[in-house]
């Protein structure tokens, strides 16, 4: 499985944008980039995913580098409810047997 | 509302006992997964099932067993062979196909008395 590298922790102030980086220099052409987040004592929840183009949804935006070796999850206005562990995952969605690999992720703290 | 239900939320086990964690989904998903999470760590895959009556070992299957007799149910048994079972256990399901996300339950926290 292709690996991702994320900072262990980040801090943000409430109502400011947050940029969460993810490096994936060994990404293959068929790997999708998935982001999940996990609030304390809960299961992870899906945030966003993309392949090559930047993506937007109601929760966040995903900016993917042109060479696809890195990506950034963007929360446009952080709230206290966004404090969570964020996981960046690569998965070959065309590979029926491949599974999601959740690393330690980035712990985001949001300061009031 | 559709979703995944894990029960119980907290579970205590005596040394040497087997215990079964329940996972039920009404999302009509084909694939189901069990993960273990230790404090401050990511998730590690225990078992997964892509279809009824079939399941595969994940990265840390030793000391665990599963069954998949119905599409909506994927119970996990933590056996006495699992030497360090205290952890947070998460069940997930997913519809197979391109870019389908995993949906998670709220987890079961297992502790040894």
PDB file of C-alpha atoms in Angstrom, chain B residues 49 51-55 68-70:
ATOM      1  CA  UNK B  49     -15.818  -9.497   4.563  1.00  0.00           C
ATOM      2  CA  UNK B  51     -19.682 -10.797   0.713  1.00  0.00           C
ATOM      3  CA  UNK B  52     -21.929 -13.017   2.804  1.00  0.00           C
ATOM      4  CA  UNK B  53     -20.346 -16.301   3.955  1.00  0.00           C
ATOM      5  CA  UNK B  54     -16.873 -15.087   3.091  1.00  0.00           C
ATOM      6  CA  UNK B  55     -14.304 -13.212   5.167  1.00  0.00           C
ATOM      7  CA  UNK B  68     -20.875 -13.355   8.123  1.00  0.00           C
ATOM      8  CA  UNK B  69     -24.078 -15.371   7.900  1.00  0.00           C
ATOM      9  CA  UNK B  70     -26.234 -12.371   6.983  1.00  0.00           C
TER      10      UNK B  70
END
